[in-house]
N, C-alpha and C. Protein backbone atom coordinates (compact mmCIF):
# COMPACT_ATOMS: atom_id res chain seq x y z
N UNK A 1 -9.29 9.95 3.01
CA UNK A 1 -8.60 8.71 2.83
C UNK A 1 -8.18 8.20 4.21
N UNK A 2 -8.41 6.96 4.48
CA UNK A 2 -8.00 6.35 5.74
C UNK A 2 -6.63 5.72 5.57
N UNK A 3 -5.60 6.33 6.18
CA UNK A 3 -4.24 5.84 6.02
C UNK A 3 -3.93 4.83 7.11
N UNK A 4 -3.41 3.70 6.70
CA UNK A 4 -2.97 2.65 7.62
C UNK A 4 -1.45 2.61 7.52
N UNK A 5 -0.77 3.19 8.47
CA UNK A 5 0.69 3.33 8.38
C UNK A 5 1.41 2.01 8.61
N UNK A 6 2.43 1.77 7.79
CA UNK A 6 3.31 0.63 7.98
C UNK A 6 2.64 -0.72 7.88
N UNK A 7 1.66 -0.83 7.04
CA UNK A 7 0.88 -2.05 6.95
C UNK A 7 1.73 -3.26 6.55
N UNK A 8 2.67 -3.08 5.65
CA UNK A 8 3.43 -4.22 5.13
C UNK A 8 4.91 -4.09 5.46
N UNK A 9 5.24 -3.96 6.70
CA UNK A 9 6.64 -3.84 7.10
C UNK A 9 7.38 -5.16 6.88
N UNK A 10 8.62 -5.05 6.48
CA UNK A 10 9.44 -6.24 6.30
C UNK A 10 9.99 -6.66 7.65
N UNK A 11 10.18 -7.94 7.85
CA UNK A 11 10.72 -8.43 9.11
C UNK A 11 12.14 -7.91 9.32
N UNK A 12 12.39 -7.36 10.50
CA UNK A 12 13.72 -6.91 10.86
C UNK A 12 14.17 -5.64 10.19
N UNK A 13 13.29 -4.93 9.55
CA UNK A 13 13.68 -3.71 8.86
C UNK A 13 12.66 -2.61 9.01
N UNK A 14 12.99 -1.48 8.45
CA UNK A 14 12.10 -0.33 8.50
C UNK A 14 11.38 -0.11 7.18
N UNK A 15 11.68 -0.92 6.17
CA UNK A 15 11.06 -0.74 4.87
C UNK A 15 9.62 -1.25 4.89
N UNK A 16 8.76 -0.58 4.17
CA UNK A 16 7.38 -1.00 4.09
C UNK A 16 6.59 -0.06 3.21
N UNK A 17 5.30 -0.26 3.21
CA UNK A 17 4.41 0.60 2.43
C UNK A 17 3.31 1.12 3.33
N UNK A 18 2.78 2.25 2.95
CA UNK A 18 1.58 2.77 3.57
C UNK A 18 0.44 2.52 2.61
N UNK A 19 -0.69 2.14 3.15
CA UNK A 19 -1.86 1.85 2.35
C UNK A 19 -3.00 2.73 2.83
N UNK A 20 -3.65 3.38 1.90
CA UNK A 20 -4.82 4.21 2.22
C UNK A 20 -5.96 3.75 1.31
N UNK A 21 -7.14 3.71 1.87
CA UNK A 21 -8.28 3.21 1.09
C UNK A 21 -9.38 4.24 0.99
N UNK A 22 -10.07 4.19 -0.13
CA UNK A 22 -11.33 4.90 -0.34
C UNK A 22 -12.29 3.84 -0.89
N UNK A 23 -13.54 4.15 -1.00
CA UNK A 23 -14.46 3.14 -1.54
C UNK A 23 -14.12 2.66 -2.96
N UNK A 24 -13.42 3.48 -3.74
CA UNK A 24 -13.18 3.11 -5.13
C UNK A 24 -11.71 2.98 -5.51
N UNK A 25 -10.78 3.28 -4.58
CA UNK A 25 -9.36 3.26 -4.91
C UNK A 25 -8.53 2.82 -3.71
N UNK A 26 -7.47 2.08 -3.98
CA UNK A 26 -6.46 1.73 -2.99
C UNK A 26 -5.22 2.53 -3.34
N UNK A 27 -4.65 3.25 -2.37
CA UNK A 27 -3.47 4.08 -2.59
C UNK A 27 -2.31 3.49 -1.80
N UNK A 28 -1.12 3.43 -2.44
CA UNK A 28 0.08 2.88 -1.80
C UNK A 28 1.24 3.83 -2.00
N UNK A 29 2.13 3.88 -0.99
CA UNK A 29 3.36 4.65 -1.16
C UNK A 29 4.44 4.08 -0.24
N UNK A 30 5.67 4.44 -0.52
CA UNK A 30 6.84 4.01 0.24
C UNK A 30 6.79 4.68 1.62
N UNK A 31 6.87 3.89 2.68
CA UNK A 31 6.78 4.45 4.03
C UNK A 31 8.00 5.30 4.38
N UNK A 32 9.12 5.11 3.68
CA UNK A 32 10.30 5.93 3.93
C UNK A 32 10.20 7.30 3.28
N UNK A 33 9.21 7.51 2.45
CA UNK A 33 9.07 8.78 1.73
C UNK A 33 7.63 9.29 1.88
N UNK A 34 7.27 9.76 3.08
CA UNK A 34 5.88 10.15 3.32
C UNK A 34 5.40 11.34 2.48
N UNK A 35 6.32 12.09 1.90
CA UNK A 35 5.92 13.19 1.01
C UNK A 35 5.89 12.75 -0.45
N UNK A 36 6.21 11.49 -0.69
CA UNK A 36 6.29 10.98 -2.06
C UNK A 36 4.93 10.71 -2.67
N UNK A 37 4.94 10.32 -3.92
CA UNK A 37 3.69 10.08 -4.65
C UNK A 37 2.99 8.81 -4.19
N UNK A 38 1.70 8.78 -4.41
CA UNK A 38 0.87 7.59 -4.15
C UNK A 38 0.65 6.86 -5.46
N UNK A 39 0.64 5.54 -5.40
CA UNK A 39 0.22 4.70 -6.52
C UNK A 39 -1.23 4.34 -6.26
N UNK A 40 -2.11 4.62 -7.21
CA UNK A 40 -3.54 4.34 -7.04
C UNK A 40 -3.94 3.17 -7.92
N UNK A 41 -4.63 2.19 -7.32
CA UNK A 41 -5.13 1.04 -8.06
C UNK A 41 -6.58 0.79 -7.68
N UNK A 42 -7.28 0.09 -8.53
CA UNK A 42 -8.67 -0.25 -8.23
C UNK A 42 -8.71 -1.40 -7.22
N UNK A 43 -9.81 -1.53 -6.49
CA UNK A 43 -9.93 -2.67 -5.57
C UNK A 43 -9.76 -4.01 -6.29
N UNK A 44 -10.23 -4.12 -7.52
CA UNK A 44 -10.08 -5.37 -8.28
C UNK A 44 -8.61 -5.66 -8.56
N UNK A 45 -7.86 -4.64 -8.98
CA UNK A 45 -6.44 -4.82 -9.25
C UNK A 45 -5.69 -5.16 -7.97
N UNK A 46 -6.04 -4.53 -6.86
CA UNK A 46 -5.41 -4.82 -5.58
C UNK A 46 -5.70 -6.28 -5.18
N UNK A 47 -6.92 -6.70 -5.35
CA UNK A 47 -7.28 -8.08 -5.03
C UNK A 47 -6.50 -9.07 -5.87
N UNK A 48 -6.34 -8.78 -7.16
CA UNK A 48 -5.55 -9.64 -8.03
C UNK A 48 -4.10 -9.71 -7.56
N UNK A 49 -3.53 -8.55 -7.17
CA UNK A 49 -2.16 -8.52 -6.69
C UNK A 49 -2.01 -9.33 -5.41
N UNK A 50 -2.91 -9.16 -4.47
CA UNK A 50 -2.83 -9.89 -3.19
C UNK A 50 -2.93 -11.39 -3.44
N UNK A 51 -3.83 -11.81 -4.31
CA UNK A 51 -3.94 -13.22 -4.65
C UNK A 51 -2.65 -13.74 -5.25
N UNK A 52 -2.07 -12.99 -6.19
CA UNK A 52 -0.82 -13.40 -6.82
C UNK A 52 0.32 -13.45 -5.79
N UNK A 53 0.44 -12.41 -4.98
CA UNK A 53 1.54 -12.32 -4.02
C UNK A 53 1.46 -13.39 -2.95
N UNK A 54 0.25 -13.83 -2.62
CA UNK A 54 0.10 -14.85 -1.58
C UNK A 54 0.27 -16.26 -2.12
N UNK A 55 0.39 -16.37 -3.44
CA UNK A 55 0.58 -17.69 -4.05
C UNK A 55 -0.68 -18.51 -4.14
N UNK A 56 -1.82 -17.89 -3.94
CA UNK A 56 -3.10 -18.63 -3.99
C UNK A 56 -3.56 -18.86 -5.41
């Protein structure tokens, strides 16, 4: 899994998420809890979320 640390950091804070990708799954977790669980979603679900979150 290719981990991209701190991809979605909030402005002025330390909160964010880590995102790791594989060809068939996107994995996300809280950057403040590196030993915590990963949330796994499909690339299609991730794309839908990004579209929704960006207001497009």
